[in-house]
Short mmCIF file of C-alpha atoms and ligand atoms in Angstrom, two decimals:
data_model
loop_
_atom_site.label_atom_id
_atom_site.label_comp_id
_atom_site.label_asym_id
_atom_site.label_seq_id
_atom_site.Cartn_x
_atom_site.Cartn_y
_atom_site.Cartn_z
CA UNK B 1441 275.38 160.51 181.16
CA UNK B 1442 272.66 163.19 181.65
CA UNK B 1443 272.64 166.49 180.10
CA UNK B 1444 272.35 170.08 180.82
CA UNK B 1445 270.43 170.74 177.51
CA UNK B 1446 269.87 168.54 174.53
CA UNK B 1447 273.47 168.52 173.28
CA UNK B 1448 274.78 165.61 172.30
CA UNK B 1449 278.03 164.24 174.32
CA UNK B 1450 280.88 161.82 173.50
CA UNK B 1451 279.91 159.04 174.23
CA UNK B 1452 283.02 157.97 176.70
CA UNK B 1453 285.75 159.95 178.42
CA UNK B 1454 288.36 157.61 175.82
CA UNK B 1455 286.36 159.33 172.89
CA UNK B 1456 287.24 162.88 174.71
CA UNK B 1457 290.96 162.42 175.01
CA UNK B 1458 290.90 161.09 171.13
CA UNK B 1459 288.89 163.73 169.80
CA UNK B 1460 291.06 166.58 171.57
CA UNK B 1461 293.80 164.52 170.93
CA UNK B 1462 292.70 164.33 167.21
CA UNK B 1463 292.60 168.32 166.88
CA UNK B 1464 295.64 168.82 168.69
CA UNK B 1465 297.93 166.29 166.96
CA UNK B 1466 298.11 167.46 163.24
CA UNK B 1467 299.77 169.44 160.48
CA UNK B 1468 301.10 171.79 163.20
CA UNK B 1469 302.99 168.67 164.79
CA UNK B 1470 304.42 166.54 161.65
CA UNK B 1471 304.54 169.59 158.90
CA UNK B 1472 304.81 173.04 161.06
CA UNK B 1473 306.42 171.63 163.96
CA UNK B 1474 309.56 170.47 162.12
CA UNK B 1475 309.86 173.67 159.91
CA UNK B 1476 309.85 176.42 162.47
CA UNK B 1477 312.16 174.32 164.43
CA UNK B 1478 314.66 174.35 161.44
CA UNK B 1479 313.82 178.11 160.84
CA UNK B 1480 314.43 179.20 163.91
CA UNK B 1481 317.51 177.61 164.58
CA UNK B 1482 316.63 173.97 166.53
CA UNK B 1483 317.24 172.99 170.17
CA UNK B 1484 316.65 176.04 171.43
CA UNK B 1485 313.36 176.51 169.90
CA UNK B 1486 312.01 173.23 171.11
CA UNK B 1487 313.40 174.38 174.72
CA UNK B 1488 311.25 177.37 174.82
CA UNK B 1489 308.34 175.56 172.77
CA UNK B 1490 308.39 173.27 176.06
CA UNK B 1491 308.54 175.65 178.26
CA UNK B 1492 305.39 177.10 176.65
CA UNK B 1493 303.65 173.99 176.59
CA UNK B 1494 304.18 173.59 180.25
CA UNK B 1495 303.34 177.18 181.83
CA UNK B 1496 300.94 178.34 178.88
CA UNK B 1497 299.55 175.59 176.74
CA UNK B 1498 298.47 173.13 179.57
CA UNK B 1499 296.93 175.69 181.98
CA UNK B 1500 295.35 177.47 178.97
CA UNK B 1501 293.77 173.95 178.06
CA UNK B 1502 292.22 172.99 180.89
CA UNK B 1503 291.14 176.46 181.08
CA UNK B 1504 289.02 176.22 177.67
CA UNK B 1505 288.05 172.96 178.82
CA UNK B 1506 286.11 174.37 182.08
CA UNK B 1507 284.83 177.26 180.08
CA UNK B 1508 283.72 175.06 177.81
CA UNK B 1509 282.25 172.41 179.68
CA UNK B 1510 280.57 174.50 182.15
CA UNK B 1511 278.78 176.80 179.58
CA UNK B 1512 278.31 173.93 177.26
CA UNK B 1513 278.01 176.31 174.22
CA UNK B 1514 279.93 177.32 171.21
CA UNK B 1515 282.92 179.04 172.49
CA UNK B 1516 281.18 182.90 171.26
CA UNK B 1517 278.45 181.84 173.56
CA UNK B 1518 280.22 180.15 176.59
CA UNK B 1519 281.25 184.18 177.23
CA UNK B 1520 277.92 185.56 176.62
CA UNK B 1521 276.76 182.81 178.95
CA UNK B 1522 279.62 183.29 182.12
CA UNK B 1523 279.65 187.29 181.56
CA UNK B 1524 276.58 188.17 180.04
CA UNK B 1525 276.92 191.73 177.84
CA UNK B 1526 280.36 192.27 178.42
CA UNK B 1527 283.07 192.78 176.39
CA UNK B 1528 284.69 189.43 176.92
CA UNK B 1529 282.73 188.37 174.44
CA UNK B 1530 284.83 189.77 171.79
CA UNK B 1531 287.49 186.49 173.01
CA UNK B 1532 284.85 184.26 171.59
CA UNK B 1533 284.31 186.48 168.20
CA UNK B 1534 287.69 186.32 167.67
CA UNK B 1535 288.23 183.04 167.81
CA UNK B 1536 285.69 182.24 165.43
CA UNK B 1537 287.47 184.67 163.00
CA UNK B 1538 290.92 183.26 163.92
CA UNK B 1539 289.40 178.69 163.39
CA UNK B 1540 288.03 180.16 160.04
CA UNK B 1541 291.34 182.07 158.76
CA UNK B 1542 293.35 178.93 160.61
CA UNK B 1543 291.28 176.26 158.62
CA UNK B 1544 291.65 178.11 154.94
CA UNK B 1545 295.54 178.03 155.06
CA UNK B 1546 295.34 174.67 156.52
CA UNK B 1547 293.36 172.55 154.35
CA UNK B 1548 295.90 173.83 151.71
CA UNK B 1549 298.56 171.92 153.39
CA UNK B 1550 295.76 169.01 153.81
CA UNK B 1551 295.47 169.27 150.31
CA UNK B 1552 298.90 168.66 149.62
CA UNK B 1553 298.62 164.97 151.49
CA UNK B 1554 296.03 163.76 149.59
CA UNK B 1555 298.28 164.72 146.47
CA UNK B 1556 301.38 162.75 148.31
CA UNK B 1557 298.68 160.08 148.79
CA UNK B 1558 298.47 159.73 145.46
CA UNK B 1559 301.51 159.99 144.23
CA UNK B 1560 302.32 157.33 146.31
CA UNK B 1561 299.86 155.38 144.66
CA UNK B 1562 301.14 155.72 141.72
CA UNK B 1563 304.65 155.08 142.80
CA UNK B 1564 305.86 157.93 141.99
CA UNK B 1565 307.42 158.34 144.84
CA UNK B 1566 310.56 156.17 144.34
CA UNK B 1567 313.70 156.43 142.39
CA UNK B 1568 314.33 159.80 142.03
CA UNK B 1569 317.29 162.06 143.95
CA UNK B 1570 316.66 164.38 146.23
CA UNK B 1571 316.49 167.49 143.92
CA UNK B 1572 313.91 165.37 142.15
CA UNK B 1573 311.60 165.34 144.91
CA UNK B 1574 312.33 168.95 145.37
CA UNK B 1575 311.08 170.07 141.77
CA UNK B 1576 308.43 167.62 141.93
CA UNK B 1577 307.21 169.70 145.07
CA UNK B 1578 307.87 173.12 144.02
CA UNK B 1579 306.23 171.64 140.38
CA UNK B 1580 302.82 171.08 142.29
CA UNK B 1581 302.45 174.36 144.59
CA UNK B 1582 303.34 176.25 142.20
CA UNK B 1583 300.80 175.03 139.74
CA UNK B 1584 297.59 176.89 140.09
CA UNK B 1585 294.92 173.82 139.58
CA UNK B 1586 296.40 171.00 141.34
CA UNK B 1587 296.82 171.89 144.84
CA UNK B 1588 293.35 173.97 144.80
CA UNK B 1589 291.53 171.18 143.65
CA UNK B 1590 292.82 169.04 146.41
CA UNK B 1591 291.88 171.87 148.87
CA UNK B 1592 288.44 171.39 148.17
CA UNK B 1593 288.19 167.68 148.33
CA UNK B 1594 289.74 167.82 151.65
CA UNK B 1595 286.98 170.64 152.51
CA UNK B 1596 284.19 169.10 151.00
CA UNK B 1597 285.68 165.65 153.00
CA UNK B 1598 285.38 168.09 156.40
CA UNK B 1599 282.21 169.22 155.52
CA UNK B 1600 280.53 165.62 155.10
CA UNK B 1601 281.94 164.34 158.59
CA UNK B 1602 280.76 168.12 160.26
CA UNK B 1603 277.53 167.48 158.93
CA UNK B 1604 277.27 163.61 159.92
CA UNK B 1605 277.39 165.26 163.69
CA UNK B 1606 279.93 165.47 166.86
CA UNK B 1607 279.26 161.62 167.90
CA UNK B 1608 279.35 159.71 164.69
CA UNK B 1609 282.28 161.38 162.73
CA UNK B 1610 284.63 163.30 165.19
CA UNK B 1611 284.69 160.46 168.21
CA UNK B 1612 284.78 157.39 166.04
CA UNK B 1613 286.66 158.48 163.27
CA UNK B 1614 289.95 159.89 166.28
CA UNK B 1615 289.37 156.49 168.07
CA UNK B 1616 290.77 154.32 164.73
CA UNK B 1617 292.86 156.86 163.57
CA UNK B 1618 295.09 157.93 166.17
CA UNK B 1619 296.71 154.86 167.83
CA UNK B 1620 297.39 154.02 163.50
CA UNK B 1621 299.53 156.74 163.21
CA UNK B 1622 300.95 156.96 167.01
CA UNK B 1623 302.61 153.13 165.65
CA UNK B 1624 303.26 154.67 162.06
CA UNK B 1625 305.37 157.66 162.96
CA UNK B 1626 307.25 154.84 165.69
CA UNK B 1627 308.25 152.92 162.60
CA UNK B 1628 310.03 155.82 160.81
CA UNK B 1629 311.69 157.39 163.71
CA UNK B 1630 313.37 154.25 163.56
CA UNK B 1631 314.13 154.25 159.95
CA UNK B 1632 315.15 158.00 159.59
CA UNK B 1633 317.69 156.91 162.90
CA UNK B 1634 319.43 154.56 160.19
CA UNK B 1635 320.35 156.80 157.97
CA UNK B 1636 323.74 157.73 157.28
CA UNK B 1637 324.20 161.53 158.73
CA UNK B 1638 321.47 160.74 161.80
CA UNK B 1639 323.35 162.28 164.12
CA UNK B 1640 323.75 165.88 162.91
CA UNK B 1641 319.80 166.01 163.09
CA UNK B 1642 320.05 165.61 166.48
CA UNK B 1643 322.38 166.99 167.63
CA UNK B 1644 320.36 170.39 165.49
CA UNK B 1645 317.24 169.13 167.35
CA UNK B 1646 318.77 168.47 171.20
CA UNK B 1647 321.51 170.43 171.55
CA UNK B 1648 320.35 173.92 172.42
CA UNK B 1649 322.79 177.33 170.37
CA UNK B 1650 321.40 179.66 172.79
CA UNK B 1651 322.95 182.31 170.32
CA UNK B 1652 320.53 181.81 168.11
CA UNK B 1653 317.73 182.98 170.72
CA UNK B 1654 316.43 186.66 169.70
CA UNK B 1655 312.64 187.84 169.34
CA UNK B 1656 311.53 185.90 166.86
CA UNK B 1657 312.09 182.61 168.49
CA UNK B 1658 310.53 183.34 171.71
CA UNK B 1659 307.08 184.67 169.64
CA UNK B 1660 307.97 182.02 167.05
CA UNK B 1661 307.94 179.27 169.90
CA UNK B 1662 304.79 180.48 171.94
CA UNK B 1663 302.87 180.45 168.62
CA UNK B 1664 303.85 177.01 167.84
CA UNK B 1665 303.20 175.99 171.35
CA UNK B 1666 299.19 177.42 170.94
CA UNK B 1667 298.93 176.28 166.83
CA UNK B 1668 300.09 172.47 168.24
CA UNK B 1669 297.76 172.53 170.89
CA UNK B 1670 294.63 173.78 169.47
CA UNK B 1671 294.82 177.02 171.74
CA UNK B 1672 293.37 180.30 172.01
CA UNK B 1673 290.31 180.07 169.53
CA UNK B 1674 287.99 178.23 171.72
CA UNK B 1675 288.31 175.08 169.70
CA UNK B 1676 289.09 172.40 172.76
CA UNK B 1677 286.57 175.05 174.95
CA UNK B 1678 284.02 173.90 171.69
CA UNK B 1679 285.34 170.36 172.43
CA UNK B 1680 284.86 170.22 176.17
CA UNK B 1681 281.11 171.36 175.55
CA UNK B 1682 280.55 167.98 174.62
CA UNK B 1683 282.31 166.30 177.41
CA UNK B 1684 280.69 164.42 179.66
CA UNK B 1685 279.81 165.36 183.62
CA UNK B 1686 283.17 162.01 184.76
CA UNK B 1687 285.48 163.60 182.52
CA UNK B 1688 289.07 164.72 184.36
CA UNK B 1689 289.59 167.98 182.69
CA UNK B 1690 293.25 167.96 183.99
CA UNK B 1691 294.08 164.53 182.97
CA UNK B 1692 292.37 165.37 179.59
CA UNK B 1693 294.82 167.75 179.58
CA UNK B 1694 297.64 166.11 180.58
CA UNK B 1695 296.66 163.79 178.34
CA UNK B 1696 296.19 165.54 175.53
CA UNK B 1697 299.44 167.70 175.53
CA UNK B 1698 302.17 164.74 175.93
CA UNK B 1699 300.66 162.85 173.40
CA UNK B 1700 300.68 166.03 170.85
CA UNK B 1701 304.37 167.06 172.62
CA UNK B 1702 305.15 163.02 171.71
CA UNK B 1703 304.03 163.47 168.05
CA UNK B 1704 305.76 166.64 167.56
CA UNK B 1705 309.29 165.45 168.33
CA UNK B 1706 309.16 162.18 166.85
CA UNK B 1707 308.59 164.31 163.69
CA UNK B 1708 311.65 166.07 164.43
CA UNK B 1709 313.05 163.11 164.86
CA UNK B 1710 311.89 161.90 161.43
CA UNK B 1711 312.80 164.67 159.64
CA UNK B 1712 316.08 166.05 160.65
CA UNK B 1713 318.18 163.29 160.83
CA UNK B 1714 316.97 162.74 156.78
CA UNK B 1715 317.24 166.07 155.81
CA UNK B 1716 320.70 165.77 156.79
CA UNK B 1717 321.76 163.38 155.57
CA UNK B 1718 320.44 163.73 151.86
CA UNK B 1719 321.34 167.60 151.89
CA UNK B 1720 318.64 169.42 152.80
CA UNK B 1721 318.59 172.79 154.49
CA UNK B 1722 316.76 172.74 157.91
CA UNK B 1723 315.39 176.48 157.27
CA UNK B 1724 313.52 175.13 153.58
CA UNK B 1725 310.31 176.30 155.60
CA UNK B 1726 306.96 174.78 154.67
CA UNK B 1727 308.16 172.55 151.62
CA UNK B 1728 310.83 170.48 154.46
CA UNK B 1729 308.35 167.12 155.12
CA UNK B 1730 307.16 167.10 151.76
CA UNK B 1731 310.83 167.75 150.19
CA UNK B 1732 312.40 165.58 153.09
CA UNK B 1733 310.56 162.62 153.66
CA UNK B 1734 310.13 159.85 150.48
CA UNK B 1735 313.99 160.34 150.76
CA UNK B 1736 313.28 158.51 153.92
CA UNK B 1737 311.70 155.87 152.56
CA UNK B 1738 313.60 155.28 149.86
CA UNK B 1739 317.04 155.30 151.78
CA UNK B 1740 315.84 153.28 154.85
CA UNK B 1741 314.20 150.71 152.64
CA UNK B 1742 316.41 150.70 149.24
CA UNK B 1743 316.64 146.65 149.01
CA UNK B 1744 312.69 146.72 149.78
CA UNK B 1745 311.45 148.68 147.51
CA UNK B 1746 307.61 147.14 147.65
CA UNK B 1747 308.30 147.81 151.73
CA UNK B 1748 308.90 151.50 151.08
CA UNK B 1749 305.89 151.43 148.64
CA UNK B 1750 303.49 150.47 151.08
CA UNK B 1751 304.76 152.57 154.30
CA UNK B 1752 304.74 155.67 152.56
CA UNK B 1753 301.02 155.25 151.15
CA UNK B 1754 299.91 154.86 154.40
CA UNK B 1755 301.95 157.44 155.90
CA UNK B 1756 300.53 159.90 153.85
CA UNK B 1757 296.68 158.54 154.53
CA UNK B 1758 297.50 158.73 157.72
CA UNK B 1759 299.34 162.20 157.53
CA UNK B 1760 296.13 163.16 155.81
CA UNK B 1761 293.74 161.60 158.92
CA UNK B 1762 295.69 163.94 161.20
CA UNK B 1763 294.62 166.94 159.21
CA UNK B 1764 291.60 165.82 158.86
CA UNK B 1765 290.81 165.44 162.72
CA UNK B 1766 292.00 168.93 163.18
CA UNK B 1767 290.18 170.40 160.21
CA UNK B 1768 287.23 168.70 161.57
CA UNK B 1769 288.10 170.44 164.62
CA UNK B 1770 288.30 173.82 163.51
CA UNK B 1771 285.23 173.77 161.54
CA UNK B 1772 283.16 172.58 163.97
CA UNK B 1773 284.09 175.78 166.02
CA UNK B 1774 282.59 178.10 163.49
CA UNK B 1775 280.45 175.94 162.56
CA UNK B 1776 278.42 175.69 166.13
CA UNK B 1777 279.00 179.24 166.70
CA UNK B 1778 276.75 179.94 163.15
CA UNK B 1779 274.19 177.42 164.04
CA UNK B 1780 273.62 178.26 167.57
CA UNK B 1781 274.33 182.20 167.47
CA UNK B 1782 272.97 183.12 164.60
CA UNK B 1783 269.98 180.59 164.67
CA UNK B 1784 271.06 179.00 161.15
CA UNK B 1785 270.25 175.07 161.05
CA UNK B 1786 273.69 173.03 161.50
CA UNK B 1787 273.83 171.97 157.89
CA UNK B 1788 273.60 175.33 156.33
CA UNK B 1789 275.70 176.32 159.02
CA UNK B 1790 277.93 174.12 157.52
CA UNK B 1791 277.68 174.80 153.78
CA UNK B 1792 278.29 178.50 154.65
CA UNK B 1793 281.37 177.82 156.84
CA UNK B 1794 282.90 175.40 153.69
CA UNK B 1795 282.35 177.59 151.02
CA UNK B 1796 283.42 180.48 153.08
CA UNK B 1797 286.93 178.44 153.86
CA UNK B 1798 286.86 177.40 150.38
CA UNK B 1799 287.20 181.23 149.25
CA UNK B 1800 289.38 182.21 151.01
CA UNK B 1801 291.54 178.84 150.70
CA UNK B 1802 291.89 179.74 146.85
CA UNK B 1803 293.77 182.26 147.38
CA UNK B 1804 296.17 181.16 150.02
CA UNK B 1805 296.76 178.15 147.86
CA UNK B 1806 297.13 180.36 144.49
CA UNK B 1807 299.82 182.31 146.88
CA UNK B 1808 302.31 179.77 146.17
CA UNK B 1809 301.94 180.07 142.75
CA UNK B 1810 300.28 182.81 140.83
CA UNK B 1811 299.62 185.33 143.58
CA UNK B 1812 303.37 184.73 144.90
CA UNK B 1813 304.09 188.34 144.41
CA UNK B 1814 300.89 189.53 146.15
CA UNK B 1815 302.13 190.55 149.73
CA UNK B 1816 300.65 191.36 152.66
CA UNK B 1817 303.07 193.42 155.69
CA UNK B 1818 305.99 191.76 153.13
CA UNK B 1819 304.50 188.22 153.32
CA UNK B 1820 302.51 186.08 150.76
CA UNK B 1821 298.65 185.57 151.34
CA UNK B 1822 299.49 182.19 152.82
CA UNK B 1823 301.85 182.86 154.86
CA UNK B 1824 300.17 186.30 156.54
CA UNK B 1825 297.60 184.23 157.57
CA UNK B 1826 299.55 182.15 159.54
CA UNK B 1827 301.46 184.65 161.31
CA UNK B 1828 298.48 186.83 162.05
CA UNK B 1829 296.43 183.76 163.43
CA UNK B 1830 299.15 181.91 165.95
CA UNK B 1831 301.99 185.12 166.44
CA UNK B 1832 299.05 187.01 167.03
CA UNK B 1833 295.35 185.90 167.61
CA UNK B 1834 295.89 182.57 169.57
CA UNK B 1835 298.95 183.54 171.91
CA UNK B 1836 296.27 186.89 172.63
CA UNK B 1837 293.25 184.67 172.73
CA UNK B 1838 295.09 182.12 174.97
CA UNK B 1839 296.58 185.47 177.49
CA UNK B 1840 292.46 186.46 177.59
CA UNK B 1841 291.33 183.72 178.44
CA UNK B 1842 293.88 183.07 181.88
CA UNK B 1843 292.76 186.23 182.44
CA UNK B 1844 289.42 185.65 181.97
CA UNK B 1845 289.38 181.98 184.20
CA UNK B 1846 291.54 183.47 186.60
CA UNK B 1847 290.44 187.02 187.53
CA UNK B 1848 286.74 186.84 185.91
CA UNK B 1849 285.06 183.64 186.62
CA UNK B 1850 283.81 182.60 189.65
CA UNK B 1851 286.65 180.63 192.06
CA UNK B 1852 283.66 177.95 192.63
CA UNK B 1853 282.80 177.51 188.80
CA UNK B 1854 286.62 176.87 187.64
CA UNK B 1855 287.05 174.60 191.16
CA UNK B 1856 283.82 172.55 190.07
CA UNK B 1857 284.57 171.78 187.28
CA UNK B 1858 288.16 170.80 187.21
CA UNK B 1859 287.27 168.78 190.28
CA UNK B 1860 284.59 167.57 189.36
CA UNK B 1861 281.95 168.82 192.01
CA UNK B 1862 284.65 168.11 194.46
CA UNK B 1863 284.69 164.52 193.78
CA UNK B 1864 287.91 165.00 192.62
CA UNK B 1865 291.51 165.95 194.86
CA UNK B 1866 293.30 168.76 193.13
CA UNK B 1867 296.32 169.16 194.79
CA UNK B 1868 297.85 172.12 192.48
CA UNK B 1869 294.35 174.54 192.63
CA UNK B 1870 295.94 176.98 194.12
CA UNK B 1871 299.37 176.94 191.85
CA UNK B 1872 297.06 176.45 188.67
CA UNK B 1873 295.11 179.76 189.72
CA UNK B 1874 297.73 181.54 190.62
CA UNK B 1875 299.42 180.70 186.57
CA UNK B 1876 296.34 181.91 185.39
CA UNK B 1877 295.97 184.72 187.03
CA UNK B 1878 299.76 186.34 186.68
CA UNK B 1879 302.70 183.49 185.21
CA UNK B 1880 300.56 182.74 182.00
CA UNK B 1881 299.21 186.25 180.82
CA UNK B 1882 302.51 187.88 182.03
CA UNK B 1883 304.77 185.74 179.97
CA UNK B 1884 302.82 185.86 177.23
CA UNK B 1885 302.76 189.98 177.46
CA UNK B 1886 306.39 189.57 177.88
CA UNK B 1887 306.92 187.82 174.49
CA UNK B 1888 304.56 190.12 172.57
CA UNK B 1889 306.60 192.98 174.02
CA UNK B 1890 309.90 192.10 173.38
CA UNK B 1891 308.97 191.25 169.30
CA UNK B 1892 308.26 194.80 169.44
CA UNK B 1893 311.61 195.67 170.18
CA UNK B 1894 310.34 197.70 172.73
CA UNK B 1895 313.39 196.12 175.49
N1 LIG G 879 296.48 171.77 166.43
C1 LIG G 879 296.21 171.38 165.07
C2 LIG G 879 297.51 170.88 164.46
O1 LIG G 879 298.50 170.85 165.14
C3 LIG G 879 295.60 172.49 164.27
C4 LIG G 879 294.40 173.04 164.92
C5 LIG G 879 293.20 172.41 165.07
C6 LIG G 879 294.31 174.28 165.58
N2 LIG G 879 292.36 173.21 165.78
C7 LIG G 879 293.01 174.35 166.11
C8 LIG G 879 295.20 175.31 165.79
C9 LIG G 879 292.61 175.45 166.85
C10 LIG G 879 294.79 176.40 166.53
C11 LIG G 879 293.53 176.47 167.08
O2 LIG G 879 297.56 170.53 163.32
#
């Protein structure tokens, strides 16, 4: 595989599914996924979360991927390299500003499976009722040491794969961990199916109240759509700069969004069937999976108890290998635009980056506790920065950049490189421009529009 520059590539067009794979399928899939679903009312959520997917998130993708590839540069300067000194530039900056306020909410949450991890371990997980596992929840986040200290391991566990370089720690560490919890999450779809009041999760997960639709779901499902899929910040357009010259940006694609759709339902799937049948109330918001599920365990395996033991430690290792390809992810987006745009060698790029995250991560994870009452626009610290970053910053990232591949760039660099130099047929080019150019950025001004009330 030859290169452009001295860049390093993955080494096989496997490793470049994985790794986007690996960013995409996460926290946003198995912890975020299920609890806007239950806060915004179910079905009909996931019905416009799909519809998203299909006429935003996969067109977006292989968007970032060309912009990405063909620049082969941090995703701040992949612009300055396709439009040199213009403002489009400012997509790039943004996205920078939106991986490094994504990744210091988000290695809260990461914190919080290394904590499950080990109170697995110490089998602390069994035995108790479902209000138990409730307080012992709300007991942790609210505590202020606990959950901050685990937000800097998991940091400091980002940092030393960032710093070990693309190759080594991002390809080989998706490759192993991926297919492990693809089989995982199969295993306790079936379990949470057995349980006693199964069916009223599904039916809350398939069949679509369209009353329930207003505002707030539509934005509510477009941002889930971009937070699942890694969209809008330049992270898979970071990504694709590594690709090699064989690799089928569409399939990629393709690829990558089934897989992370996959992952997200079977979570669903996981937790809504258990939440109703132990009690729990759909809309619990970002405590559900960790309030929900070691009731699955310990229902589906009660005569197994050493079973149950086992399966939930490595569900949570493996929940916390899902975070940790994404966090990877997102760090190496600021962390190549620091070293390559403001000329700082990668590992100090890196030690700034963590310590930045690290910052600001104290006080989204204190927000839980201590700083509850501290709100931003009515929300805590925590839970602004979500809403800014995917209601906001991604869906508009994502909307500039179909504008950006579809009006801006050259017809001959976006046909090159999703076919390849022609050696590939693309029967859809002229459909996939034409989203681009008008289906992708309209809906998406549609959505913004209507939260405004202004219809
Ligand atoms: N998609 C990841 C998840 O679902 C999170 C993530 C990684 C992300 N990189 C991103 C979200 C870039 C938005 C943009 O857990």
């Amino acid at each position: 595989m030859s290169n452009s520059n001295d860049r390093v590539n993955f080494g096989s067009r496997i490793g470049a599914i994985l790794a986007s794979a690996g960013s995409a399928v996460g926290l946003g899939n198995i912890w975020r996924f299920p609890y806007e679903t239950g806060n915004h009312g179910g079905a009909a959520f996931i019905l416009l979360y799909l519809v998203c997917i299909l006429v935003m998130g996969l067109p977006i993708m292989i968007a970032e991927f060309s912009i990405g590839r063909h620049s082969r540069a941090n995703t701040a300067g992949s612009y300055k390299a396709l439009a040199p000194k213009s403002a489009w530039q400012g997509i790039g900056y943004m996205g920078v500003l939106a991986g490094f306020l994504i990744l210091s909410f988000y290695s809260v949450v990461a914190g919080w499976t290394l904590e499950y991890t080990w109170q697995a371990v110490a089998n602390n997980l069994t035995d108790k009722t479902p209000d138990e596992f409730a307080t012992l929840f709300t007991t942790f986040s609210q505590d202020p040491w606990r959950p901050m200290l685990w937000m800097v391991v998991f940091m400091i566990m980002t940092h030393v794969i960032i710093i070990m370089g693309v190759k080594k720690g991002i390809e080989q560490s998706s490759k192993i961990m991926m297919p492990m919890l693809f089989v995982l999450i199969l295993v306790l779809v079936g379990c949470s199916l057995s349980l006693p009041d199964a069916e009223k999760g599904l039916t809350f997960l398939f069949k679509p109240d369209f009353s329930k639709l207003n505002p707030d779901v539509f934005l509510g499902a477009m941002g889930q759509a971009f937070f699942s899929l890694s969209l809008g910040l330049g992270c898979l357009s970071t990504y694709a700069s590594y690709f090699g010259k064989d690799t089928n940006l569409g399939k990629t694609a393709a690829s990558v969004a089934v897989i992370d759709t996959m992952v997200a339902i079977m979570a669903g799937v996981i937790i809504f069937p258990a939440a109703f049948s132990v009690g729990i109330s759909p809309d619990a918001g970002p405590s559900l999976l960790f309030i929900t599920l070691p009731n699955v365990f310990q229902m589906a395996f009660a005569d197994m108890p050493l079973l149950a033991y086992v399966l939930s430690i490595m569900f949570y290792i493996l929940l916390a290998l899902a975070a940790f390809t994404s966090t990877i992810s997102m760090h190496e987006v600021v962390t190549a635009f620091v070293n390559e745009e403001w000329k700082v060698p990668r590992k100090r790029a890196a030690v700034y980056v963590t310590l930045g995250c690290i910052t600001l991560g104290v006080l989204a994870s204190l927000s839980f506790g201590p700083l509850n009452d501290f709100k931003i626009l009515g929300l805590s610290i925590f839970d602004f920065l979500d809403s800014l970053t995917s209601k906001v910053m991604l869906p508009l990232g994502g909307m500039l950049i179909s504008i950006f591949t579809g009006w801006k760039l050259e017809q001959r660099i976006v046909w090159d490189e999703i076919s390849n130099g022609g050696k590939l047929k693309v029967p859809l080019f002229k459909l996939y421009v034409f989203i681009l150019k008008y289906v992708a950025p309209i809906a998406i001004g549609l959505i913004f529009v209507n939260e405004l009330g202004l219809f």
